Short mmCIF file of C-alpha atoms and ligand atoms in Angstrom, two decimals:
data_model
loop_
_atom_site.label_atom_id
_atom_site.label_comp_id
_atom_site.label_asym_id
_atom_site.label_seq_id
_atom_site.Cartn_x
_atom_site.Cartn_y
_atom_site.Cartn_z
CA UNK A 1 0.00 0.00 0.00
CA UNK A 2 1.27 3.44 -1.21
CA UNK A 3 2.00 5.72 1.63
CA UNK A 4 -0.16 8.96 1.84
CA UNK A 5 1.29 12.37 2.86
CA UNK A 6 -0.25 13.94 5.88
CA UNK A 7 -1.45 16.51 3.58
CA UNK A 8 -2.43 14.59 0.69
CA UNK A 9 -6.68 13.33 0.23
CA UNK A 10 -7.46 10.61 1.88
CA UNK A 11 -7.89 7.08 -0.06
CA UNK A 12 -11.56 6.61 1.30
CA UNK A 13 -12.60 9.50 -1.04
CA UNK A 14 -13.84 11.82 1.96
CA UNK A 15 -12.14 15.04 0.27
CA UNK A 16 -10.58 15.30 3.46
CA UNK A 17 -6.72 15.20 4.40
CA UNK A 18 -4.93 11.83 4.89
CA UNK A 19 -4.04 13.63 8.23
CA UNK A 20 -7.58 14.35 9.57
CA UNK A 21 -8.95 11.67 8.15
CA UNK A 22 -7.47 7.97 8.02
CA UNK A 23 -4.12 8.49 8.66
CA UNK A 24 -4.66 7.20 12.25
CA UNK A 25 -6.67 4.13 11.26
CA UNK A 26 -4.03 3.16 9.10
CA UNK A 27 -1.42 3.21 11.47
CA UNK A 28 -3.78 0.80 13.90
CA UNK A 29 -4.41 -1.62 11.00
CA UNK A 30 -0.72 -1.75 10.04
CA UNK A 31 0.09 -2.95 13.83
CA UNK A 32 -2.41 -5.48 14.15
CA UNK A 33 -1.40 -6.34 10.31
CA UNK A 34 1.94 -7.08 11.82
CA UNK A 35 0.55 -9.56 14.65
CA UNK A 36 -1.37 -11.79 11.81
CA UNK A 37 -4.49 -10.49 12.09
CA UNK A 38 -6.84 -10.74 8.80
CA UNK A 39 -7.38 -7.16 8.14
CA UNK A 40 -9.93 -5.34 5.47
CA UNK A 41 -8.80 -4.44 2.31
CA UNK A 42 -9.51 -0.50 1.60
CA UNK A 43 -12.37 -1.47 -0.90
CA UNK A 44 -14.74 -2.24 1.46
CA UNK A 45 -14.06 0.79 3.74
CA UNK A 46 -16.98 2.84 3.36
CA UNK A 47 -16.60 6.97 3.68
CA UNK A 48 -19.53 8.96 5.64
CA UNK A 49 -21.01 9.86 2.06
CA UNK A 50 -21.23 5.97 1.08
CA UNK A 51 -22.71 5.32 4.60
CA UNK A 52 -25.36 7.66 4.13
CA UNK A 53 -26.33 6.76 0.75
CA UNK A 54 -26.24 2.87 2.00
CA UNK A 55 -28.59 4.39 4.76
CA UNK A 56 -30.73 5.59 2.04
CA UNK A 57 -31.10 2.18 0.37
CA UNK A 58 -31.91 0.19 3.42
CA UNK A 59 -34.93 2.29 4.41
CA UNK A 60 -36.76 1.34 0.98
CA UNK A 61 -35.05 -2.25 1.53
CA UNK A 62 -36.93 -2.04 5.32
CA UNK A 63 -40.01 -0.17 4.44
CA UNK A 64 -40.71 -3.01 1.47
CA UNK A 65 -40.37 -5.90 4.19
CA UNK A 66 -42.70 -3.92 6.39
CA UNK A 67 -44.89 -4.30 3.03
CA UNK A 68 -44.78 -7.93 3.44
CA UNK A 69 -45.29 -8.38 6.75
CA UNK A 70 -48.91 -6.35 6.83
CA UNK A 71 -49.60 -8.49 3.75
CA UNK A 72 -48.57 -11.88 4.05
CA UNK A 73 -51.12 -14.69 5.17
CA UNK A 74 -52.26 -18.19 4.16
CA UNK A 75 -53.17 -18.28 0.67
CA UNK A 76 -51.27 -15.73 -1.15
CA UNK A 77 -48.77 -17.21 -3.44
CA UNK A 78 -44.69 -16.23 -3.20
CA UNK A 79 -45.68 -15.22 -6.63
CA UNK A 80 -47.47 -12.62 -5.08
CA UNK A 81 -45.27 -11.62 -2.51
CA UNK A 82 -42.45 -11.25 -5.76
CA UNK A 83 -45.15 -9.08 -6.96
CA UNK A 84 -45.20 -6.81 -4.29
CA UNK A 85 -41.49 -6.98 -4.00
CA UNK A 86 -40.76 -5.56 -7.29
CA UNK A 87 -43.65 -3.28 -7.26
CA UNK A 88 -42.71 -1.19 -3.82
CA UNK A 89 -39.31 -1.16 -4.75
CA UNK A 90 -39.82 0.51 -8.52
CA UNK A 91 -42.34 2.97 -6.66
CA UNK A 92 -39.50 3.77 -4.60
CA UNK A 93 -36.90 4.40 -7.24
CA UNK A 94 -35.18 1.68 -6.42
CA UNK A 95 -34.32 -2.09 -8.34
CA UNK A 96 -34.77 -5.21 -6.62
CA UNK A 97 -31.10 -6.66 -6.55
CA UNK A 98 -32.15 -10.55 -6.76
CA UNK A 99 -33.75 -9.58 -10.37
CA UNK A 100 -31.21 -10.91 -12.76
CA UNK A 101 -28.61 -11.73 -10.25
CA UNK A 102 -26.75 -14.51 -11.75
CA UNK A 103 -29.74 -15.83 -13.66
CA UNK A 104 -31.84 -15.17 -10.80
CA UNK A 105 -35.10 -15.13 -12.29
CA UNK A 106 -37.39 -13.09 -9.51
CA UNK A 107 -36.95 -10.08 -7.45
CA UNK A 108 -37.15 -11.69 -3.67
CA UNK A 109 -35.93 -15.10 -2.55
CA UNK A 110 -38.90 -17.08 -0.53
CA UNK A 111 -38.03 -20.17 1.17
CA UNK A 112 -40.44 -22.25 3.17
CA UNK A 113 -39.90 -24.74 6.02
CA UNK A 114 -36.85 -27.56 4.42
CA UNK A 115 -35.93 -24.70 2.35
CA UNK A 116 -32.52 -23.04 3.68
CA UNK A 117 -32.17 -20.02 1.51
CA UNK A 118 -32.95 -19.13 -2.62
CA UNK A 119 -36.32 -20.14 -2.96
CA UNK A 120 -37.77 -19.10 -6.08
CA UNK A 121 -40.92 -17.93 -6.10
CA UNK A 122 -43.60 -19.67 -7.76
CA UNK A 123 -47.50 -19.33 -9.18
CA UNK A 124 -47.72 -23.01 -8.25
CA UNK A 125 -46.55 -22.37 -4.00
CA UNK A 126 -49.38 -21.48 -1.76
CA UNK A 127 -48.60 -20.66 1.45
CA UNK A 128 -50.68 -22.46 4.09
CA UNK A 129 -51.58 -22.61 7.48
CA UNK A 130 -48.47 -23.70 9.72
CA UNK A 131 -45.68 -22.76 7.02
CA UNK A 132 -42.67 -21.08 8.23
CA UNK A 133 -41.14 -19.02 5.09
CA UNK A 134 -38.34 -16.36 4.82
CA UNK A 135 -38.51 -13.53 2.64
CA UNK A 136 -34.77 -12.36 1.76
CA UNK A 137 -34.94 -9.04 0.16
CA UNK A 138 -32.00 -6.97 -1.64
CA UNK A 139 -32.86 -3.34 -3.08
CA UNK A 140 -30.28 -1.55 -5.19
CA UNK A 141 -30.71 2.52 -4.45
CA UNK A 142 -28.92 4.55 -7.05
CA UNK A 143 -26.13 1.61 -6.96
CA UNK A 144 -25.99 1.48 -3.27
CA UNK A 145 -26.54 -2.29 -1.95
CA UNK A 146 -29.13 -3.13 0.92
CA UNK A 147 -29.98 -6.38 2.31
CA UNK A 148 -32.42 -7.98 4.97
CA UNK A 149 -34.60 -10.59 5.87
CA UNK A 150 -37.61 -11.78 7.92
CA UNK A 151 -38.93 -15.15 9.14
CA UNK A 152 -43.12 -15.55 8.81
CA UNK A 153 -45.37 -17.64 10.58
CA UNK A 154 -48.58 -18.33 8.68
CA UNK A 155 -51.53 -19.11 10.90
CA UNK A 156 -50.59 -21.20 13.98
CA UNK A 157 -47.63 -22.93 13.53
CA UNK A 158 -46.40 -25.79 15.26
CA UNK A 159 -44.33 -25.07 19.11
CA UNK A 160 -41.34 -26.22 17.02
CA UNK A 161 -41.18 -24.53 14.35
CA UNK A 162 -42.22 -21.48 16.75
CA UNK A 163 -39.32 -21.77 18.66
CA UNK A 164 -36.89 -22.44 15.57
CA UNK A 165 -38.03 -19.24 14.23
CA UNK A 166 -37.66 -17.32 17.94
CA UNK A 167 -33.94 -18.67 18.58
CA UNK A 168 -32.44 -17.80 15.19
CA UNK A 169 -34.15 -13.83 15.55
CA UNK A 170 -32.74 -13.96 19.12
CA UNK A 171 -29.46 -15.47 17.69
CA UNK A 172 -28.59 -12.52 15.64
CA UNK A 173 -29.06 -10.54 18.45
CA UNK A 174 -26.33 -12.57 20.58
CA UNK A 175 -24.39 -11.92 17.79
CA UNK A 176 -24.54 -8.39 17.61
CA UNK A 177 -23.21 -8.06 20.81
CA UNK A 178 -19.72 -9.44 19.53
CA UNK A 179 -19.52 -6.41 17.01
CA UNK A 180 -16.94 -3.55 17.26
CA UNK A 181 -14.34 -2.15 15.91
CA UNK A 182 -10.51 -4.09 16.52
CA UNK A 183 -13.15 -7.32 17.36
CA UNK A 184 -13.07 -10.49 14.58
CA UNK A 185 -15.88 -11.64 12.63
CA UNK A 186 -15.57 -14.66 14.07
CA UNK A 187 -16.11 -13.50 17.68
CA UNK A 188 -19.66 -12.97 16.25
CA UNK A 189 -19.66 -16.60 14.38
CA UNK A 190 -18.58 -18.69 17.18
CA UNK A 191 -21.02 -17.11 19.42
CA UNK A 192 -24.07 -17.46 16.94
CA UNK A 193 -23.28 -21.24 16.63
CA UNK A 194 -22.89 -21.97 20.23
CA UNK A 195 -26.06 -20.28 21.10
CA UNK A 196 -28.17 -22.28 18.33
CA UNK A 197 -26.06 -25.72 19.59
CA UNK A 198 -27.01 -24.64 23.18
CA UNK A 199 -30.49 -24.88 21.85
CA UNK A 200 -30.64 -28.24 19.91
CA UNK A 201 -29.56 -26.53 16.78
CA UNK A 202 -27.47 -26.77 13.86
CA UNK A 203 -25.95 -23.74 11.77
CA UNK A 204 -25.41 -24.17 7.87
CA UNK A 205 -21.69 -23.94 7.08
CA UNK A 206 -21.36 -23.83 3.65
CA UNK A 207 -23.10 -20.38 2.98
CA UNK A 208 -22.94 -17.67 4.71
CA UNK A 209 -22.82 -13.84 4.81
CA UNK A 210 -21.20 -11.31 2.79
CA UNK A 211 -20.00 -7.55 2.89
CA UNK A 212 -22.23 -5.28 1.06
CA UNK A 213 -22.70 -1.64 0.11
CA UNK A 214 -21.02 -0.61 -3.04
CA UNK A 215 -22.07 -3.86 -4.66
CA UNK A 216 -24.23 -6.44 -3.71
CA UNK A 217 -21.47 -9.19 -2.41
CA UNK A 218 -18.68 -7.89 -1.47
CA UNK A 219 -15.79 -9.28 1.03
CA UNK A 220 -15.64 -10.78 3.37
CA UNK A 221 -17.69 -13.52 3.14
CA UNK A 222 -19.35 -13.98 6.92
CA UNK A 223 -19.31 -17.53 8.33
CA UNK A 224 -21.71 -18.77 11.32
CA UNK A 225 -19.76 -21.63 12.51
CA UNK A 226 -16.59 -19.54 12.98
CA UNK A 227 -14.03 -19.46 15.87
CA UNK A 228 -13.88 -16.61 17.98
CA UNK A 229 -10.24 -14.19 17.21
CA UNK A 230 -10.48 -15.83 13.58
CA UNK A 231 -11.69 -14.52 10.28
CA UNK A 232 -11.32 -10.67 9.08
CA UNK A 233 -11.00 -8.06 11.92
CA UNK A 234 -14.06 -5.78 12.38
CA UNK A 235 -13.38 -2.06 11.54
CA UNK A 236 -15.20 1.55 11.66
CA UNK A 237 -16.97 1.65 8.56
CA UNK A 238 -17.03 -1.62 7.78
CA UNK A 239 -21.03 -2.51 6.40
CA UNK A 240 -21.73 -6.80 6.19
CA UNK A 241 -24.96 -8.91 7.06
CA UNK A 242 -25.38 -11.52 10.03
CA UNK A 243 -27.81 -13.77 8.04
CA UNK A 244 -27.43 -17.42 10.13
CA UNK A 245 -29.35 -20.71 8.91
CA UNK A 246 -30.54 -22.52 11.96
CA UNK A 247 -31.57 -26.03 11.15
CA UNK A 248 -33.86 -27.83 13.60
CA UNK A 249 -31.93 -31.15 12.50
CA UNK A 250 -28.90 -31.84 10.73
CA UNK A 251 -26.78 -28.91 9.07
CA UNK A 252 -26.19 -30.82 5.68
CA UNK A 253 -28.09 -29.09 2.73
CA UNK A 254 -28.14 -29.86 -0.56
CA UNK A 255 -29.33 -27.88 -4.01
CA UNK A 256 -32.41 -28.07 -6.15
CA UNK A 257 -30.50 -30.18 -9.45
CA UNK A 258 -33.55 -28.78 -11.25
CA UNK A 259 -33.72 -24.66 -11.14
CA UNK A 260 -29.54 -24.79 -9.04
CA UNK A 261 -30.57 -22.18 -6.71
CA UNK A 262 -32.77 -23.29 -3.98
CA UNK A 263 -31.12 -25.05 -1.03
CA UNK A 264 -32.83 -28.00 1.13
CA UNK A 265 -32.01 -29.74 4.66
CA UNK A 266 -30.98 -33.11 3.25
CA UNK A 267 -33.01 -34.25 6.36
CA UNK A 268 -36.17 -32.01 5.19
CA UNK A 269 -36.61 -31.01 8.94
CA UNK A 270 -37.34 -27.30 8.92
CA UNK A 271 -34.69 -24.48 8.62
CA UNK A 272 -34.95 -20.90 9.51
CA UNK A 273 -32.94 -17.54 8.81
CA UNK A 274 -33.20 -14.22 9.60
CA UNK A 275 -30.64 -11.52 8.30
CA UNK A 276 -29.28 -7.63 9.42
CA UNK A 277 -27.26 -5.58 7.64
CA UNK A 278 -24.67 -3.86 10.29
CA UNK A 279 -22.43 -1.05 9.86
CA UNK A 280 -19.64 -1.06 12.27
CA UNK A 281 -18.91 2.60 13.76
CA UNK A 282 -15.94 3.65 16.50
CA UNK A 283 -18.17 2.64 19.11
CA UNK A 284 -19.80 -0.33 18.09
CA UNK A 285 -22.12 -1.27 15.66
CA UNK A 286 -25.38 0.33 13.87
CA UNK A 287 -28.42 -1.60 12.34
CA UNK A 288 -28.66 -0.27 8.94
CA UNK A 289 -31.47 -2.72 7.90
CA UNK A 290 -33.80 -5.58 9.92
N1 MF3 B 301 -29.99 -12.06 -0.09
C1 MF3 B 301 -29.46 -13.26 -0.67
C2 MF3 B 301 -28.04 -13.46 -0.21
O1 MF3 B 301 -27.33 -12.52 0.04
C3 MF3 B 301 -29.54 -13.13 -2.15
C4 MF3 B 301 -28.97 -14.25 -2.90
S1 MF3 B 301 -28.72 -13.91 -4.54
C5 MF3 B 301 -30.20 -14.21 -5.29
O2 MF3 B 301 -27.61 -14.58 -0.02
F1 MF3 B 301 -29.98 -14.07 -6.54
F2 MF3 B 301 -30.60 -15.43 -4.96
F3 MF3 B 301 -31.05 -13.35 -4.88
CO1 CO B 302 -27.44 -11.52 2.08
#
């Protein structure tokens, strides 16, 4: 890495002076780069400008889950709920990210009870009476990422899958609490898995979360079953998602062969997810989107 004059602009793009600006930063990540820790490449460093415009993004991103949630019941289809997806987020200026994505063919993923994560929705999937389903949505704001998602009950659902649903919202929470600056992503992994194992869970290893922001995935990539003082270091301005999948059974998945994006328990017991985006600040952490 080039070294920056005191007086020179600042890499992050602030406008401001190296000096006034990261100068001081760098000189912490260089030491801790120097005892072995993982640190962030500059890329993913987001300036006060890029935070705010991020901001920006996640309140369409929340407001169209808040959509969903006054809407969803038994009987609608996850067609519909794509529907309402893509139509909120155009009213708001905004593009759903999933639309496109890779071949993605919709603008939300929807993923009920076996299904882990990347459900497609479907004219041909009602949603009935004791399904638990996860709507993952991802808005793109004037090419600033956003990312969240919920967990629904439809109707009454059974205790277990009630309490499935419960521990992997109260999971992200435990999580949280591991987040600040200097701290390592996997102080936040380690203590998501041994919450959900504390509870008779499992946690899906092979996908996890991701940085976000500036693009939709972006480093690191955010593992759930990681071991605390491993993994990248945490740093002020840092934005990812804590997005765990808590299976009620075993933590081997496997992919639809058919449409190679929707991923199943191989045990078909249920599986449930819920996913923040965080940004982390000098003092800790804030919830950009829920
Ligand atoms: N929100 C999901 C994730 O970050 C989106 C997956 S990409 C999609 O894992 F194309 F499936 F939407
Ligand atoms: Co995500």
């Amino acid at each position: 890495m080039r070294k920056l004059g005191r007086n020179e602009p600042c890499w992050c793009g602030s406008g401001k002076k190296y000096k006034a600006c990261h100068c001081a930063f760098d000189n912490k990540l260089e030491g801790y780069f120097y005892q072995g820790a993982l640190v962030p490449p500059r890329e993913i460093i987001k300036n006060q400008e890029q935070i705010q415009a991020i901001r920006d993004s996640a309140k369409i991103n929340i407001a169209v889950l808040d959509y969903v949630s006054r809407n969803i019941r038994a009987g609608i289809t996850t067609e519909q709920i794509d529907r309402w997806v893509y139509e909120k987020t155009t009213q708001c200026g905004a593009i759903p990210a999933p639309l496109h994505y890779e071949g993605f063919p919709k603008s939300v993923c929807t993923s009920i009870n076996e299904e882990v994560c990347h459900g497609i929705p479907s004219d041909h999937v009602v949603l009935k009476e004791g399904d638990i389903i996860n709507v993952d949505v991802s808005t793109n704001y004037k090419g600033y990422f956003s990312d969240s998602s919920r967990m629904f009950c439809i109707g009454q659902v059974s205790p277990e899958k009630k309490r499935l649903v419960d521990i992997t919202k109260e999971s992200i929470q435990v999580g949280l609490e591991q987040v600040k600056p200097w701290g390592f992503l996997g102080d936040m992994g380690q203590a998501i898995h041994d919450f959900a194992r504390k509870n008779g869970y499992s946690v899906v290893r092979e996908i996890g979360g991701h940085g976000i922001g500036l693009e939709f995935h972006e480093e690191p990539w955010v593992s759930y079953v990681s071991k605390k003082g491993t993994e990248m270091m945490m740093v002020p301005g840092m934005i990812f998602t804590i997005e765990p999948m808590i299976n009620m059974g075993t933590d081997e998945i496997f992919v639809d062969r058919e449409n190679g994006w929707t991923i199943y328990t191989a045990d078909a017991m249920p599986s449930a997810q819920w996913e923040i985006q965080v940004l982390v600040t000098e003092e800790g952490y804030e919830i950009l989107s829920y």
